[in-house]
Amino acid sequence: MLKSITPATPKPNRLRFPRAARLRASREFALVRKQGRTAQGRLLRISVVRMEEEQPTRFGIITSRKVGGAVDRNRTRRRLRELCRLSRPEVLAGWLVVVVAKSPAASASFSELREEWLQLARRLSIVPRSDDRKAESN
C-alpha cells in the first residue's frame, strides 16, 4: 500500500463547527432578540447578549426567504457558518451571537461578508479592535 507524501491533514472533527458552539433553541434566539444589542450593515445584522464569561461564545444563524430560494439561503448559511467557525478564536468568551443575513448577502463574496462581520463585531465589542491586540503584544 502506498503512503501519501503530503503531510497529515487535521482530523475532520477539528474543522467542524461543533454543536456546543451553536444556538439551537428558539428561547435562546428570543433571549438575544429581546435583551441583546444590535448592529447592522448592508449585508448582515448581528445581535449579541452577554452570558457567563466561563461559557464559550455560541452562534446562531438566520437566513429568511428574503435572502432568496433554498439554494441561495443554504449557500449563504454555509458561508456564515464558516465565518463564525473561523472567527471563534477571535471572539471573546461568554456571548450569544445571532447573525441575520440580509438579502444582498446572497450575492456578496466571502471576503465582503467577513469584512462586514468584523466591522459589526468590533462595533459590538465582541472582538478586540486591532489596536487593542497590538497593545497586548507589546
PDB file of C-alpha atoms in Angstrom:
ATOM      1  CA  MET A   1       0.000   0.000   0.000  1.00  0.00           C
ATOM      2  CA  LEU A   2       1.333   3.444  -0.958  1.00  0.00           C
ATOM      3  CA  LYS A   3       1.521   6.143   1.658  1.00  0.00           C
ATOM      4  CA  SER A   4       0.841   9.737   0.865  1.00  0.00           C
ATOM      5  CA  ILE A   5       3.802  12.095   0.711  1.00  0.00           C
ATOM      6  CA  THR A   6       1.696  15.054   1.765  1.00  0.00           C
ATOM      7  CA  PRO A   7       1.616  15.942   5.449  1.00  0.00           C
ATOM      8  CA  ALA A   8      -1.193  14.523   7.518  1.00  0.00           C
ATOM      9  CA  THR A   9      -4.372  16.537   7.320  1.00  0.00           C
ATOM     10  CA  PRO A  10      -6.090  17.579  10.528  1.00  0.00           C
ATOM     11  CA  LYS A  11      -8.778  15.295  11.829  1.00  0.00           C
ATOM     12  CA  PRO A  12     -12.124  16.184  10.243  1.00  0.00           C
ATOM     13  CA  ASN A  13     -13.781  16.938  13.584  1.00  0.00           C
ATOM     14  CA  ARG A  14     -11.268  19.736  14.241  1.00  0.00           C
ATOM     15  CA  LEU A  15     -12.562  21.550  11.183  1.00  0.00           C
ATOM     16  CA  ARG A  16     -16.198  21.293  12.243  1.00  0.00           C
ATOM     17  CA  PHE A  17     -18.365  23.920  13.826  1.00  0.00           C
ATOM     18  CA  PRO A  18     -19.330  21.966  16.965  1.00  0.00           C
ATOM     19  CA  ARG A  19     -22.841  21.785  18.379  1.00  0.00           C
ATOM     20  CA  ALA A  20     -21.611  23.318  21.614  1.00  0.00           C
ATOM     21  CA  ALA A  21     -20.826  26.496  19.646  1.00  0.00           C
ATOM     22  CA  ARG A  22     -24.313  26.806  18.104  1.00  0.00           C
ATOM     23  CA  LEU A  23     -27.588  28.317  19.265  1.00  0.00           C
ATOM     24  CA  ARG A  24     -30.368  25.820  18.636  1.00  0.00           C
ATOM     25  CA  ALA A  25     -33.301  26.532  20.937  1.00  0.00           C
ATOM     26  CA  SER A  26     -35.859  29.151  19.956  1.00  0.00           C
ATOM     27  CA  ARG A  27     -35.783  30.531  23.514  1.00  0.00           C
ATOM     28  CA  GLU A  28     -32.076  31.361  23.047  1.00  0.00           C
ATOM     29  CA  PHE A  29     -32.830  33.249  19.834  1.00  0.00           C
ATOM     30  CA  ALA A  30     -35.713  35.037  21.596  1.00  0.00           C
ATOM     31  CA  LEU A  31     -33.436  35.996  24.502  1.00  0.00           C
ATOM     32  CA  VAL A  32     -30.918  37.575  22.140  1.00  0.00           C
ATOM     33  CA  ARG A  33     -33.687  39.363  20.239  1.00  0.00           C
ATOM     34  CA  LYS A  34     -35.289  40.796  23.401  1.00  0.00           C
ATOM     35  CA  GLN A  35     -32.275  41.606  25.573  1.00  0.00           C
ATOM     36  CA  GLY A  36     -29.438  41.948  23.092  1.00  0.00           C
ATOM     37  CA  ARG A  37     -27.650  44.824  21.426  1.00  0.00           C
ATOM     38  CA  THR A  38     -27.775  45.009  17.634  1.00  0.00           C
ATOM     39  CA  ALA A  39     -25.549  46.386  14.888  1.00  0.00           C
ATOM     40  CA  GLN A  40     -26.372  46.179  11.210  1.00  0.00           C
ATOM     41  CA  GLY A  41     -24.731  46.822   7.911  1.00  0.00           C
ATOM     42  CA  ARG A  42     -25.640  46.357   4.270  1.00  0.00           C
ATOM     43  CA  LEU A  43     -25.254  42.546   4.337  1.00  0.00           C
ATOM     44  CA  LEU A  44     -25.717  41.437   7.944  1.00  0.00           C
ATOM     45  CA  ARG A  45     -27.435  42.233  11.218  1.00  0.00           C
ATOM     46  CA  ILE A  46     -25.731  40.942  14.353  1.00  0.00           C
ATOM     47  CA  SER A  47     -27.379  40.796  17.771  1.00  0.00           C
ATOM     48  CA  VAL A  48     -25.468  39.861  20.921  1.00  0.00           C
ATOM     49  CA  VAL A  49     -26.211  39.322  24.591  1.00  0.00           C
ATOM     50  CA  ARG A  50     -23.660  38.757  27.361  1.00  0.00           C
ATOM     51  CA  MET A  51     -23.791  35.492  29.289  1.00  0.00           C
ATOM     52  CA  GLU A  52     -21.405  33.997  31.826  1.00  0.00           C
ATOM     53  CA  GLU A  53     -17.794  34.580  30.899  1.00  0.00           C
ATOM     54  CA  GLU A  54     -16.745  30.984  31.593  1.00  0.00           C
ATOM     55  CA  GLN A  55     -19.043  29.673  28.868  1.00  0.00           C
ATOM     56  CA  PRO A  56     -17.872  29.626  25.256  1.00  0.00           C
ATOM     57  CA  THR A  57     -19.484  32.020  22.805  1.00  0.00           C
ATOM     58  CA  ARG A  58     -22.307  30.448  20.813  1.00  0.00           C
ATOM     59  CA  PHE A  59     -23.603  31.466  17.394  1.00  0.00           C
ATOM     60  CA  GLY A  60     -26.986  31.289  15.704  1.00  0.00           C
ATOM     61  CA  ILE A  61     -27.615  31.983  12.021  1.00  0.00           C
ATOM     62  CA  ILE A  62     -30.865  33.161  10.460  1.00  0.00           C
ATOM     63  CA  THR A  63     -31.468  33.260   6.713  1.00  0.00           C
ATOM     64  CA  SER A  64     -35.047  34.082   5.825  1.00  0.00           C
ATOM     65  CA  ARG A  65     -36.767  33.653   2.477  1.00  0.00           C
ATOM     66  CA  LYS A  66     -35.962  37.288   1.742  1.00  0.00           C
ATOM     67  CA  VAL A  67     -32.411  36.101   1.017  1.00  0.00           C
ATOM     68  CA  GLY A  68     -33.618  34.016  -1.935  1.00  0.00           C
ATOM     69  CA  GLY A  69     -34.538  30.484  -2.854  1.00  0.00           C
ATOM     70  CA  ALA A  70     -33.393  27.402  -0.985  1.00  0.00           C
ATOM     71  CA  VAL A  71     -30.094  27.185  -2.875  1.00  0.00           C
ATOM     72  CA  ASP A  72     -29.213  30.815  -2.111  1.00  0.00           C
ATOM     73  CA  ARG A  73     -30.276  30.512   1.530  1.00  0.00           C
ATOM     74  CA  ASN A  74     -28.259  27.337   2.063  1.00  0.00           C
ATOM     75  CA  ARG A  75     -25.170  28.788   0.361  1.00  0.00           C
ATOM     76  CA  THR A  76     -25.435  31.930   2.478  1.00  0.00           C
ATOM     77  CA  ARG A  77     -25.949  29.847   5.630  1.00  0.00           C
ATOM     78  CA  ARG A  78     -22.851  27.746   4.855  1.00  0.00           C
ATOM     79  CA  ARG A  79     -20.767  30.880   4.313  1.00  0.00           C
ATOM     80  CA  LEU A  80     -21.968  32.435   7.567  1.00  0.00           C
ATOM     81  CA  ARG A  81     -21.346  29.190   9.451  1.00  0.00           C
ATOM     82  CA  GLU A  82     -17.790  29.108   8.106  1.00  0.00           C
ATOM     83  CA  LEU A  83     -17.360  32.757   9.040  1.00  0.00           C
ATOM     84  CA  CYS A  84     -18.448  32.004  12.606  1.00  0.00           C
ATOM     85  CA  ARG A  85     -16.209  28.931  12.755  1.00  0.00           C
ATOM     86  CA  LEU A  86     -13.159  30.887  11.619  1.00  0.00           C
ATOM     87  CA  SER A  87     -13.953  33.771  13.977  1.00  0.00           C
ATOM     88  CA  ARG A  88     -14.419  31.648  17.108  1.00  0.00           C
ATOM     89  CA  PRO A  89     -10.824  32.111  18.353  1.00  0.00           C
ATOM     90  CA  GLU A  90     -11.079  35.911  17.980  1.00  0.00           C
ATOM     91  CA  VAL A  91     -14.466  36.345  19.683  1.00  0.00           C
ATOM     92  CA  LEU A  92     -14.402  36.977  23.418  1.00  0.00           C
ATOM     93  CA  ALA A  93     -15.961  34.270  25.607  1.00  0.00           C
ATOM     94  CA  GLY A  94     -19.405  34.447  27.149  1.00  0.00           C
ATOM     95  CA  TRP A  95     -21.598  35.806  24.329  1.00  0.00           C
ATOM     96  CA  LEU A  96     -24.682  34.603  22.498  1.00  0.00           C
ATOM     97  CA  VAL A  97     -24.456  35.884  18.916  1.00  0.00           C
ATOM     98  CA  VAL A  98     -27.215  35.821  16.289  1.00  0.00           C
ATOM     99  CA  VAL A  99     -26.214  36.623  12.706  1.00  0.00           C
ATOM    100  CA  VAL A 100     -29.081  37.524  10.366  1.00  0.00           C
ATOM    101  CA  ALA A 101     -28.399  37.568   6.623  1.00  0.00           C
ATOM    102  CA  LYS A 102     -29.951  40.382   4.627  1.00  0.00           C
ATOM    103  CA  SER A 103     -30.948  39.844   1.002  1.00  0.00           C
ATOM    104  CA  PRO A 104     -27.719  41.321  -0.529  1.00  0.00           C
ATOM    105  CA  ALA A 105     -25.701  38.723   1.436  1.00  0.00           C
ATOM    106  CA  ALA A 106     -26.664  36.046  -1.101  1.00  0.00           C
ATOM    107  CA  SER A 107     -24.684  37.764  -3.864  1.00  0.00           C
ATOM    108  CA  ALA A 108     -21.809  39.004  -1.680  1.00  0.00           C
ATOM    109  CA  SER A 109     -18.380  37.401  -1.747  1.00  0.00           C
ATOM    110  CA  PHE A 110     -16.970  35.665   1.313  1.00  0.00           C
ATOM    111  CA  SER A 111     -14.431  38.458   1.803  1.00  0.00           C
ATOM    112  CA  GLU A 112     -17.214  41.082   1.794  1.00  0.00           C
ATOM    113  CA  LEU A 113     -19.138  39.077   4.380  1.00  0.00           C
ATOM    114  CA  ARG A 114     -16.010  38.674   6.537  1.00  0.00           C
ATOM    115  CA  GLU A 115     -15.170  42.368   6.326  1.00  0.00           C
ATOM    116  CA  GLU A 116     -18.663  43.400   7.399  1.00  0.00           C
ATOM    117  CA  TRP A 117     -18.738  40.733  10.126  1.00  0.00           C
ATOM    118  CA  LEU A 118     -15.506  42.083  11.641  1.00  0.00           C
ATOM    119  CA  GLN A 119     -16.712  45.672  11.433  1.00  0.00           C
ATOM    120  CA  LEU A 120     -20.005  44.867  13.180  1.00  0.00           C
ATOM    121  CA  ALA A 121     -18.340  42.587  15.756  1.00  0.00           C
ATOM    122  CA  ARG A 122     -15.908  45.359  16.700  1.00  0.00           C
ATOM    123  CA  ARG A 123     -18.787  47.822  16.960  1.00  0.00           C
ATOM    124  CA  LEU A 124     -20.483  45.432  19.407  1.00  0.00           C
ATOM    125  CA  SER A 125     -17.186  44.867  21.293  1.00  0.00           C
ATOM    126  CA  ILE A 126     -17.227  41.078  20.947  1.00  0.00           C
ATOM    127  CA  VAL A 127     -13.936  41.088  19.020  1.00  0.00           C
ATOM    128  CA  PRO A 128     -10.955  43.098  20.244  1.00  0.00           C
ATOM    129  CA  ARG A 129     -10.021  46.002  17.994  1.00  0.00           C
ATOM    130  CA  SER A 130      -6.773  45.601  16.054  1.00  0.00           C
ATOM    131  CA  ASP A 131      -5.113  48.397  18.086  1.00  0.00           C
ATOM    132  CA  ASP A 132      -6.089  46.536  21.319  1.00  0.00           C
ATOM    133  CA  ARG A 133      -4.283  43.415  20.107  1.00  0.00           C
ATOM    134  CA  LYS A 134      -1.143  45.429  19.289  1.00  0.00           C
ATOM    135  CA  ALA A 135      -1.118  46.902  22.807  1.00  0.00           C
ATOM    136  CA  GLU A 136      -1.406  43.411  24.359  1.00  0.00           C
ATOM    137  CA  SER A 137       1.517  42.044  22.334  1.00  0.00           C
ATOM    138  CA  ASN A 138       3.908  44.844  23.436  1.00  0.00           C
TER     139      ASN A 138
END
